[in-house]
mmCIF file of C-alpha atoms in Angstrom:
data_model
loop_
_atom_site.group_PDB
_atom_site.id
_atom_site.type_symbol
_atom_site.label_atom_id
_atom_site.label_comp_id
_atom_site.label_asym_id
_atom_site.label_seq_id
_atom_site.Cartn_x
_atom_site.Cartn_y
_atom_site.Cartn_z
ATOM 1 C CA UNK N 168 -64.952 -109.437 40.790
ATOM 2 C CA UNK N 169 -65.863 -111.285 37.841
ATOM 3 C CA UNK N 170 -66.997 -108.929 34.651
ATOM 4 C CA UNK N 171 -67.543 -110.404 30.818
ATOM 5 C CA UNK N 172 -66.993 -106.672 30.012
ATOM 6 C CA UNK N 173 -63.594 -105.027 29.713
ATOM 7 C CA UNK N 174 -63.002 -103.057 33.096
ATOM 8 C CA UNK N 175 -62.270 -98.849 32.440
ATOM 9 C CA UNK N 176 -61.548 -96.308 34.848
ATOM 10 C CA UNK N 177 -61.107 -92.498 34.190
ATOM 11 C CA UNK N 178 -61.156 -89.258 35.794
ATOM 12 C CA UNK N 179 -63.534 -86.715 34.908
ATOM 13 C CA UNK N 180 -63.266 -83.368 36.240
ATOM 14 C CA UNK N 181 -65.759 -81.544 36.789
ATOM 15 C CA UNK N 182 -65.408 -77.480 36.592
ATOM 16 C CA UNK N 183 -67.230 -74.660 36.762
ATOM 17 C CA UNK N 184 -68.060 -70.908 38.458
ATOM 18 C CA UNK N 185 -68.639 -71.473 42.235
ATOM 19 C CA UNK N 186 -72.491 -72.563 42.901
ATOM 20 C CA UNK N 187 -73.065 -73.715 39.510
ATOM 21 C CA UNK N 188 -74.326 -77.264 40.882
ATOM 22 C CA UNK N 189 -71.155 -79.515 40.807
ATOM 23 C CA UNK N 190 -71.611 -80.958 43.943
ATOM 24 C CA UNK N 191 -74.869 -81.718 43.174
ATOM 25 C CA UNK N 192 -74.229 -83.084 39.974
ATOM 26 C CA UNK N 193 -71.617 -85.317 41.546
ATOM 27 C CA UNK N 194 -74.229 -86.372 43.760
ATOM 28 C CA UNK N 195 -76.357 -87.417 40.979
ATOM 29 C CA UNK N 196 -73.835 -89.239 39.238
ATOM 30 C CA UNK N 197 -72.714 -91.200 42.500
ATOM 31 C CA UNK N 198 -76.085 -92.230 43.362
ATOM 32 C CA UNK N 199 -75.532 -90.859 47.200
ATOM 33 C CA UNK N 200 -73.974 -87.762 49.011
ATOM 34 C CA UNK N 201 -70.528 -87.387 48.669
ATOM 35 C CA UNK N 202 -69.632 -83.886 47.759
ATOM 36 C CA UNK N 203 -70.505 -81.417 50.283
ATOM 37 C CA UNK N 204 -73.016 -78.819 48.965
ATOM 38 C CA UNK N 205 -72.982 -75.699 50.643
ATOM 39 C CA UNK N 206 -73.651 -72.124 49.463
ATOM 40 C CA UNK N 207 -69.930 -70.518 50.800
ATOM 41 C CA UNK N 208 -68.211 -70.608 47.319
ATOM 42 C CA UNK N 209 -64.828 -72.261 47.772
ATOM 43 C CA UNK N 210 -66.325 -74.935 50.481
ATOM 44 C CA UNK N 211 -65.047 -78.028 48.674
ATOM 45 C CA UNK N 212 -60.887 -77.243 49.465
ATOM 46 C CA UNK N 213 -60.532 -81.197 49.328
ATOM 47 C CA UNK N 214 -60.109 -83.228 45.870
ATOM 48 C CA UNK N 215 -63.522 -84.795 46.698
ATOM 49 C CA UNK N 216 -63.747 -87.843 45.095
ATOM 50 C CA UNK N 217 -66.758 -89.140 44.143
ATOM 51 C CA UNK N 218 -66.857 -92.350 42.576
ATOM 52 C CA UNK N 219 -69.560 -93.141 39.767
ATOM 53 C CA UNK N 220 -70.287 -96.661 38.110
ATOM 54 C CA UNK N 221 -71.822 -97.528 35.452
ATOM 55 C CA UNK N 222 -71.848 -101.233 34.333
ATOM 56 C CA UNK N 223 -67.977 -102.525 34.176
ATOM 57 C CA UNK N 224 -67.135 -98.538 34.253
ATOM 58 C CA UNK N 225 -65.534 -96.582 37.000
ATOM 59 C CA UNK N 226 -66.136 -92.603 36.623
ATOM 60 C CA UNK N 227 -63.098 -90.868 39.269
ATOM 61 C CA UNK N 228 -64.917 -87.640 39.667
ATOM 62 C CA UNK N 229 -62.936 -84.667 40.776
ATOM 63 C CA UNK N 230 -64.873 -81.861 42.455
ATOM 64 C CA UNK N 231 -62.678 -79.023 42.053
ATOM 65 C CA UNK N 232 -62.851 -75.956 43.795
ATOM 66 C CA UNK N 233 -64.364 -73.308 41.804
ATOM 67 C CA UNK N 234 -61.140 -71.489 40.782
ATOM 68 C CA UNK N 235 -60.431 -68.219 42.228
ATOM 69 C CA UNK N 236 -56.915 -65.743 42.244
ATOM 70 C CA UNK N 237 -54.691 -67.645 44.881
ATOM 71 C CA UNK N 238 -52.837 -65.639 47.892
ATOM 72 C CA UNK N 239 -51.068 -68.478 49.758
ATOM 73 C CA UNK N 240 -49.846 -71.743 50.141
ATOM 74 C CA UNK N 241 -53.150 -73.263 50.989
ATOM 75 C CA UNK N 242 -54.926 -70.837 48.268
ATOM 76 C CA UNK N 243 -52.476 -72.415 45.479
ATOM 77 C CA UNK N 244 -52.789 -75.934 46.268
ATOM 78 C CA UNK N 245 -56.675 -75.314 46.208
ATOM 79 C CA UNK N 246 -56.399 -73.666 42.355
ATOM 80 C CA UNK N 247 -54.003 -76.115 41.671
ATOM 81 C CA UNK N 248 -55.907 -78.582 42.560
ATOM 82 C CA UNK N 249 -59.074 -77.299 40.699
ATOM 83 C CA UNK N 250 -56.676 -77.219 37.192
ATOM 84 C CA UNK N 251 -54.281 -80.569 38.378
ATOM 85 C CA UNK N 252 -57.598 -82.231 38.408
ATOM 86 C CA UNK N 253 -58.159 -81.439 34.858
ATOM 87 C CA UNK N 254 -54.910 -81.861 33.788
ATOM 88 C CA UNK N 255 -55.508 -85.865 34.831
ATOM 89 C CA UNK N 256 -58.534 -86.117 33.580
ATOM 90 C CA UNK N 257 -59.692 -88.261 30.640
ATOM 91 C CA UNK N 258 -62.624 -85.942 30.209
ATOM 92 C CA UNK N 259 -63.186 -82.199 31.389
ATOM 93 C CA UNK N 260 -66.765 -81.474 32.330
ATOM 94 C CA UNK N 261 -67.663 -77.651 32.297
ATOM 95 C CA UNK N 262 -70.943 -77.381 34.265
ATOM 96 C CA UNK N 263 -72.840 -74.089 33.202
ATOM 97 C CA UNK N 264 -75.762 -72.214 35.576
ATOM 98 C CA UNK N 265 -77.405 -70.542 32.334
ATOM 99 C CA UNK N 266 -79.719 -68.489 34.737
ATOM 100 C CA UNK N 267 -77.088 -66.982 36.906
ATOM 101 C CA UNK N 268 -74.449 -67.447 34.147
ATOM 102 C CA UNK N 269 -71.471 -65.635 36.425
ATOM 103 C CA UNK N 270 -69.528 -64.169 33.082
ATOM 104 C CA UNK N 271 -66.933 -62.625 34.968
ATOM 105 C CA UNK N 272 -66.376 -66.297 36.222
ATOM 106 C CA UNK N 273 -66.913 -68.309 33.084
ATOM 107 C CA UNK N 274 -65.140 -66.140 30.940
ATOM 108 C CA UNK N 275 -61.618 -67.200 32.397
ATOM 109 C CA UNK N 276 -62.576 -70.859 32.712
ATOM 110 C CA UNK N 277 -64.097 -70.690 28.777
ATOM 111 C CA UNK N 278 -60.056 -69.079 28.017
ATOM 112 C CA UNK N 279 -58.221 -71.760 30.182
ATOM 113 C CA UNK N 280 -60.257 -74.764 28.359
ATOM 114 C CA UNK N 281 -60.009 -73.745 24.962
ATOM 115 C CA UNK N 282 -56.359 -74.243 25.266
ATOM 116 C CA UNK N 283 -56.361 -77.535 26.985
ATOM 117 C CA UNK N 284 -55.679 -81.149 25.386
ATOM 118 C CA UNK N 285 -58.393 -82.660 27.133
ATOM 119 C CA UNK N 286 -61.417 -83.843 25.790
ATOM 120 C CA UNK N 287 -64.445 -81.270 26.964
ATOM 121 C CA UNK N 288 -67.831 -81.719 27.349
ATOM 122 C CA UNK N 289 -70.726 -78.708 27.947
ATOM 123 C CA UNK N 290 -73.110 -79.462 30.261
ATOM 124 C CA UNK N 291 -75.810 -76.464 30.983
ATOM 125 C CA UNK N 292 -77.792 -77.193 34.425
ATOM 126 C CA UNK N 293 -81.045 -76.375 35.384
ATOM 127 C CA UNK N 294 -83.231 -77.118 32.247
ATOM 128 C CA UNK N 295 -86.107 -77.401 35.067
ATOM 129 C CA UNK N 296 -86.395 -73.705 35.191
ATOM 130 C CA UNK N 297 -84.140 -72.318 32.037
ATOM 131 C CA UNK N 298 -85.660 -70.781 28.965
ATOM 132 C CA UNK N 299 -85.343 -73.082 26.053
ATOM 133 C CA UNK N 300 -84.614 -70.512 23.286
ATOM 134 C CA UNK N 301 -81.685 -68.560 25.374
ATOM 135 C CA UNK N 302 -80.651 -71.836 26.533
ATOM 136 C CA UNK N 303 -79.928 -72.810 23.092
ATOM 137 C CA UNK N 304 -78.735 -69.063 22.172
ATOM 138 C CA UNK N 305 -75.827 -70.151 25.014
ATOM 139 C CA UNK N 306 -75.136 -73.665 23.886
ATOM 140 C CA UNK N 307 -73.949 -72.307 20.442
ATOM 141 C CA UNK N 308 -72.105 -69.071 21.907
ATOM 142 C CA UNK N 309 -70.133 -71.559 24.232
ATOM 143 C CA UNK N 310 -69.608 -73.462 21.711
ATOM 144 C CA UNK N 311 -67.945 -70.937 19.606
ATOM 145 C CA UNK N 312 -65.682 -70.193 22.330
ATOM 146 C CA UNK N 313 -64.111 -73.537 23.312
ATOM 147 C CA UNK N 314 -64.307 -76.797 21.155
ATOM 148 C CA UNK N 315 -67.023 -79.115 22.896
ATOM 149 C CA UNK N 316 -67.250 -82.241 21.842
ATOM 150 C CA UNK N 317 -70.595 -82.952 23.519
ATOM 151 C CA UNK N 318 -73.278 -80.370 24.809
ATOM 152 C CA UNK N 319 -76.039 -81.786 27.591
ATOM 153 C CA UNK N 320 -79.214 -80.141 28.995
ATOM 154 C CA UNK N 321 -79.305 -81.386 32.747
ATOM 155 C CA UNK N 322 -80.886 -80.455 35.755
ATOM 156 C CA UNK N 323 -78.747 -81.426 38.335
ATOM 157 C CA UNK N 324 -81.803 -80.999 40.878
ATOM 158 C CA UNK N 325 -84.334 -83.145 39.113
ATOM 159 C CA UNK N 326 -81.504 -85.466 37.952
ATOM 160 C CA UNK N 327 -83.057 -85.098 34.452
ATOM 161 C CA UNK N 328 -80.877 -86.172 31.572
ATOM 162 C CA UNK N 329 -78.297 -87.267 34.153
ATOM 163 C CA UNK N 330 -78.978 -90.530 33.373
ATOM 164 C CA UNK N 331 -77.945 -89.964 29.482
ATOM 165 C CA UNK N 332 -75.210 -87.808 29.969
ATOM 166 C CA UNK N 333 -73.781 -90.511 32.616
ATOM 167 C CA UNK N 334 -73.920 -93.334 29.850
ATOM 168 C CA UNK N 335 -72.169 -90.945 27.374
ATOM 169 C CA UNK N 336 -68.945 -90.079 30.143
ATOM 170 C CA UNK N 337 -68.553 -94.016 30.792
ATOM 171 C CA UNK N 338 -68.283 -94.175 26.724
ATOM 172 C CA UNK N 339 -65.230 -92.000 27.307
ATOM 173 C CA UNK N 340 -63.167 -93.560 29.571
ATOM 174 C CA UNK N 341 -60.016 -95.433 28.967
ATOM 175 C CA UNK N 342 -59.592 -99.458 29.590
ATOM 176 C CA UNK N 343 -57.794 -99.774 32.469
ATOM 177 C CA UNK N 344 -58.396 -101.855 35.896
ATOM 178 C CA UNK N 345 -60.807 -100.265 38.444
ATOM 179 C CA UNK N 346 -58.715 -97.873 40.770
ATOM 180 C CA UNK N 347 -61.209 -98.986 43.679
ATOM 181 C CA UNK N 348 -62.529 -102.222 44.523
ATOM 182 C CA UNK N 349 -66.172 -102.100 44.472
ATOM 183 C CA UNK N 350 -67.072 -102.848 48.248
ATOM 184 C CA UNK N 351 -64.534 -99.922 48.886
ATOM 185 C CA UNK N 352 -66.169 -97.373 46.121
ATOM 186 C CA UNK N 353 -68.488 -96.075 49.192
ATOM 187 C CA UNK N 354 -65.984 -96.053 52.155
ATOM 188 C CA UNK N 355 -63.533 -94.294 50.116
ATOM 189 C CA UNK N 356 -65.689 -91.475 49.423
ATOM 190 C CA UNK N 357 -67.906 -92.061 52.490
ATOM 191 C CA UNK N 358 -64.265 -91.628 54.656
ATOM 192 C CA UNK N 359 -63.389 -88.447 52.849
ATOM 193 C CA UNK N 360 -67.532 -87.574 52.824
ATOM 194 C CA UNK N 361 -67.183 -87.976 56.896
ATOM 195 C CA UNK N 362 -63.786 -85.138 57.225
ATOM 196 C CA UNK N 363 -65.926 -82.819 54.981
ATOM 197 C CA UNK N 364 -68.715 -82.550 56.844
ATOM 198 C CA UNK N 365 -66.773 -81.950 60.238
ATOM 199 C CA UNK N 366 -65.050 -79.428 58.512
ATOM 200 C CA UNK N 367 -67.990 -77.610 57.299
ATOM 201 C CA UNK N 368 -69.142 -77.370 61.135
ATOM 202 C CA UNK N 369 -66.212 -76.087 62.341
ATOM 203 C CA UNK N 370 -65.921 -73.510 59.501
ATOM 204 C CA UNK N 371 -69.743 -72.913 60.290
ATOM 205 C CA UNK N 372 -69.308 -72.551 64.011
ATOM 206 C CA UNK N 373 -66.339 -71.030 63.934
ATOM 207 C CA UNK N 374 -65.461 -69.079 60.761
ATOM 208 C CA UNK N 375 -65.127 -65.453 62.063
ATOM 209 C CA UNK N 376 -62.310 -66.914 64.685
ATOM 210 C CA UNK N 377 -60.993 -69.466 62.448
ATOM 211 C CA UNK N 378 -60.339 -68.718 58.938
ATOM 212 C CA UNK N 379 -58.565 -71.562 57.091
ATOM 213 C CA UNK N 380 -56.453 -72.265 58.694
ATOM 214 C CA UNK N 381 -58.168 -75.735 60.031
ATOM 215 C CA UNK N 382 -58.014 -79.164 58.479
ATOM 216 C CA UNK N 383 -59.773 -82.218 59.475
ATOM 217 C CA UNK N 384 -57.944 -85.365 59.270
ATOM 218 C CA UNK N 385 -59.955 -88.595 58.770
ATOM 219 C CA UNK N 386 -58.145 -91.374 61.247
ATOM 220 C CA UNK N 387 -60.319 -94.521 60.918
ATOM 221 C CA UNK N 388 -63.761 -95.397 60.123
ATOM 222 C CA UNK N 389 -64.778 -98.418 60.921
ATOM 223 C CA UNK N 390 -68.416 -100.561 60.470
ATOM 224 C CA UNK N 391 -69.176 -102.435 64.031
ATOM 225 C CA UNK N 392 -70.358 -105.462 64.148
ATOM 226 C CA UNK N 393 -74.736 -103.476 64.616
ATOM 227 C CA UNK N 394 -74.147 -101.906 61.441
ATOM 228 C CA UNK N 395 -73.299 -98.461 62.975
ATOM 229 C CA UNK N 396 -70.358 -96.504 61.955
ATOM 230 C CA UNK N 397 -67.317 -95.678 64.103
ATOM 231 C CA UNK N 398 -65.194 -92.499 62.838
ATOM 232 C CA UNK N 399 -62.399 -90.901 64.380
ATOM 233 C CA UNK N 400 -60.741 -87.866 62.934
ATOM 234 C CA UNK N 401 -58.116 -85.265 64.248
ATOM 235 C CA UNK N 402 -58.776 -81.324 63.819
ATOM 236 C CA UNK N 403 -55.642 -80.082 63.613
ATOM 237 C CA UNK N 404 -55.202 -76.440 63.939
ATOM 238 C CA UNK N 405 -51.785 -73.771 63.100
ATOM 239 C CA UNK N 406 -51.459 -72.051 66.884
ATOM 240 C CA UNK N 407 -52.133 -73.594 70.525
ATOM 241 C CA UNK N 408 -54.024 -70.250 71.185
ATOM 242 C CA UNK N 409 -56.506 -72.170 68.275
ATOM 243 C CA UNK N 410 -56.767 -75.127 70.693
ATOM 244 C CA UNK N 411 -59.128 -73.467 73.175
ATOM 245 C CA UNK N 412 -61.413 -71.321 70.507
ATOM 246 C CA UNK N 413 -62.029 -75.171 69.250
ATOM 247 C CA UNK N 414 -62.971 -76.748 72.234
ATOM 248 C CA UNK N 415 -65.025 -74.210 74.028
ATOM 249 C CA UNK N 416 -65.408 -73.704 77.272
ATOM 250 C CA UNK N 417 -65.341 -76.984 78.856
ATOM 251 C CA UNK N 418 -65.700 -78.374 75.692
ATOM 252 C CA UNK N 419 -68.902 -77.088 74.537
ATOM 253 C CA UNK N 420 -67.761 -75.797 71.560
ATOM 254 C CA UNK N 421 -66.231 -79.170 69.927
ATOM 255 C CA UNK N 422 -69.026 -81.334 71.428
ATOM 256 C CA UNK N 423 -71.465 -78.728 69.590
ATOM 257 C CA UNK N 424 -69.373 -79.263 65.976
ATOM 258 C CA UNK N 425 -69.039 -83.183 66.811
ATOM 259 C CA UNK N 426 -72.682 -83.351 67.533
ATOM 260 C CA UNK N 427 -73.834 -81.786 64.348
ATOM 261 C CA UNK N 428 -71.701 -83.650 62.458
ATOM 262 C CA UNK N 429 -72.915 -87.003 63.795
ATOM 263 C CA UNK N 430 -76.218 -86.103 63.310
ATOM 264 C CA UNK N 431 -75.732 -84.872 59.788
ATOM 265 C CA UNK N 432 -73.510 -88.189 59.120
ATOM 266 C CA UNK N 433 -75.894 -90.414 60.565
ATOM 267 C CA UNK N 434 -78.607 -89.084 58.127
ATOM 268 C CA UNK N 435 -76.700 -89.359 55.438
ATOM 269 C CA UNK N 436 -75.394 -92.789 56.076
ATOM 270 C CA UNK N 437 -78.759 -93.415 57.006
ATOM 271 C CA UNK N 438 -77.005 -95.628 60.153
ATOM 272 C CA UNK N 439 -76.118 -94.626 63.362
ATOM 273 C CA UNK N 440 -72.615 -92.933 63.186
ATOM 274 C CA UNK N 441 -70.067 -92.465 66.738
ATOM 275 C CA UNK N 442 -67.758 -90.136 65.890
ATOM 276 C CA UNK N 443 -64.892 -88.906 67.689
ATOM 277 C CA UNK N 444 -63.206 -86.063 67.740
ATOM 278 C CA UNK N 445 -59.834 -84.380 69.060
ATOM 279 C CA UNK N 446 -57.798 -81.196 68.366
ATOM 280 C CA UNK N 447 -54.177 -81.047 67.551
ATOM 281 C CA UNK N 448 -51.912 -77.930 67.152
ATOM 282 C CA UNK N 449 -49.848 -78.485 64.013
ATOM 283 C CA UNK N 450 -47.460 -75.277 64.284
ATOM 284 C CA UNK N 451 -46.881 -75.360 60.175
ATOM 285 C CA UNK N 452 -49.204 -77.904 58.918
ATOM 286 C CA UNK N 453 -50.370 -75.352 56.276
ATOM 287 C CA UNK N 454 -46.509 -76.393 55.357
ATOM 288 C CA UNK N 455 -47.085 -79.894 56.330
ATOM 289 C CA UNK N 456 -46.810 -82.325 52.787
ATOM 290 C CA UNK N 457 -48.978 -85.433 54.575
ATOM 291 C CA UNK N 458 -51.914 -83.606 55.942
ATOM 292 C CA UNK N 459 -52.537 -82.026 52.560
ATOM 293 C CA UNK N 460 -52.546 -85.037 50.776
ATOM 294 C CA UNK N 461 -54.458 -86.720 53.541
ATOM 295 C CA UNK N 462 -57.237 -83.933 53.132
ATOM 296 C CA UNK N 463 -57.283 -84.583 49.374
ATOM 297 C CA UNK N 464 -54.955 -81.683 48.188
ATOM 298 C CA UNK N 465 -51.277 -81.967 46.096
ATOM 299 C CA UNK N 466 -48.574 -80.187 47.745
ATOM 300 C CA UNK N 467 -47.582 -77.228 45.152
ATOM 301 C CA UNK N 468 -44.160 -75.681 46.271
#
């Protein structure tokens, strides 16, 4: 890949209360899909990378889970996760909801940051239907609270001053070499993109049986030769007595979660997606190093 400009790569993690917009902010900056929005708070258990570029920059952008008190294994590697992702990052992006500001929510994260290295950047969302004057009011309180050294006024919906604040992260990151080829920037996400969205069925269909104690495990994804998309991934679950309760009776139930999927994929994609899917009982995989850091999670001991 030939560039005249110096190549930089950085991680920028991107926190926040649950449902402030960060998935759809990383969707914004990507330029397509790749963090799954959904209104369950605590949805996005994976690292989800999304990968932004801008010019001869590469943006690593870490989706963390909003951070909540853990209670097991799984639990801690998801609030580690949300704070190891900071700890990484070359820039810490705090995305405020000003209309549904969440205090009891903010308040810790405002605490954690001010004591962090990091460089930190306030971005308030949803300018589109904000206030000005109490949007301003907040800018300066937050500011007060943690050292900022940027403030933007986005709307993560409209994609208004995206654009800006997009330019401004790039301007932050470190010289380095790209961590992802360019042809790879889509499948890397679009791979990880593909495991989300199965899981998000299968918690859908099947969250009052199956708590979380599910993971989806991407296995291949491949482009065939009509353009279409071939995906295979594994759902492995903790107990064989899980097996049946995910396939359904004759395999309705897995053929219903495979089927949405696909069809949510495909749109996405906007090609024609195959994807298929099989269960495997993983007594301890909750204990299991590889599958967590196959689903985008560190292992915390």
């Amino acid at each position: 890949m030939t560039m005249d400009k110096t190549t930089r790569c950085g991680v920028v993690a991107v926190i926040g209360a649950p449902n402030a917009g960060k998935s759809t902010l990383v969707n914004q900056l990507v330029g397509q899909k790749v963090a799954i929005t959904s209104p369950k708070a605590q949805t996005t258990r994976a690292r989800m990378l999304g990968i932004a570029l801008e010019g001869p920059v590469q943006m690593i952008l870490v989706d963390t889970p909003g951070i909540f008190a853990p209670k097991r294994k799984l639990d801690r590697a998801m609030v580690s996760a949300a704070w190891e992702g900071a700890e990484a990052a070359d820039a810490v992006l705090l995305l405020v909801d000003p209309v549904k500001q969440r205090r009891h929510e903010l308040e810790p994260l405002l605490e954690a940051l001010s004591n962090r290295p990091e460089r930190k950047i306030l971005v308030l969302n949803k300018v589109d239907v904000a206030k000005k004057e109490p949007l301003l009011a907040l800018a300066q309180e937050l500011s007060g609270k943690v050292e900022f050294s940027d403030v933007f006024f986005i709307s993560a919906l409209t994609g208004d001053g995206v654009a800006e604040m997009k330019t401004a992260l790039a301007g932050l990151m470190p010289e380095g070499p790209w961590h992802y080829p360019e042809d790879q920037v889509s499948d890397a996400s679009e791979r990880l993109l593909a495991a989300e969205v199965t899981r998000e069925q299968l918690y859908r269909q099947l969250h009052e049986e199956l708590p979380y104690d599910s993971a989806v495990r991407p296995e291949s994804y491949q482009h065939r030769p009509d353009g279409s998309v071939e995906i295979h991934q594994q759902i492995v679950v903790g107990r064989e007595t899980q097996r049946p309760i995910v396939l359904g009776k004759g395999g309705s139930r897995i053929k219903a979660i495979g089927e949405a999927a696909r069809k949510e994929l495909s749109e996405m994609l906007g090609v024609k997606v195959h994807l298929f899917l099989h269960v495997k009982v993983s007594e301890n995989w909750a204990e299991d190093r590889e599958i967590f850091e196959e689903i985008g999670l560190d292992w915390v001991r």
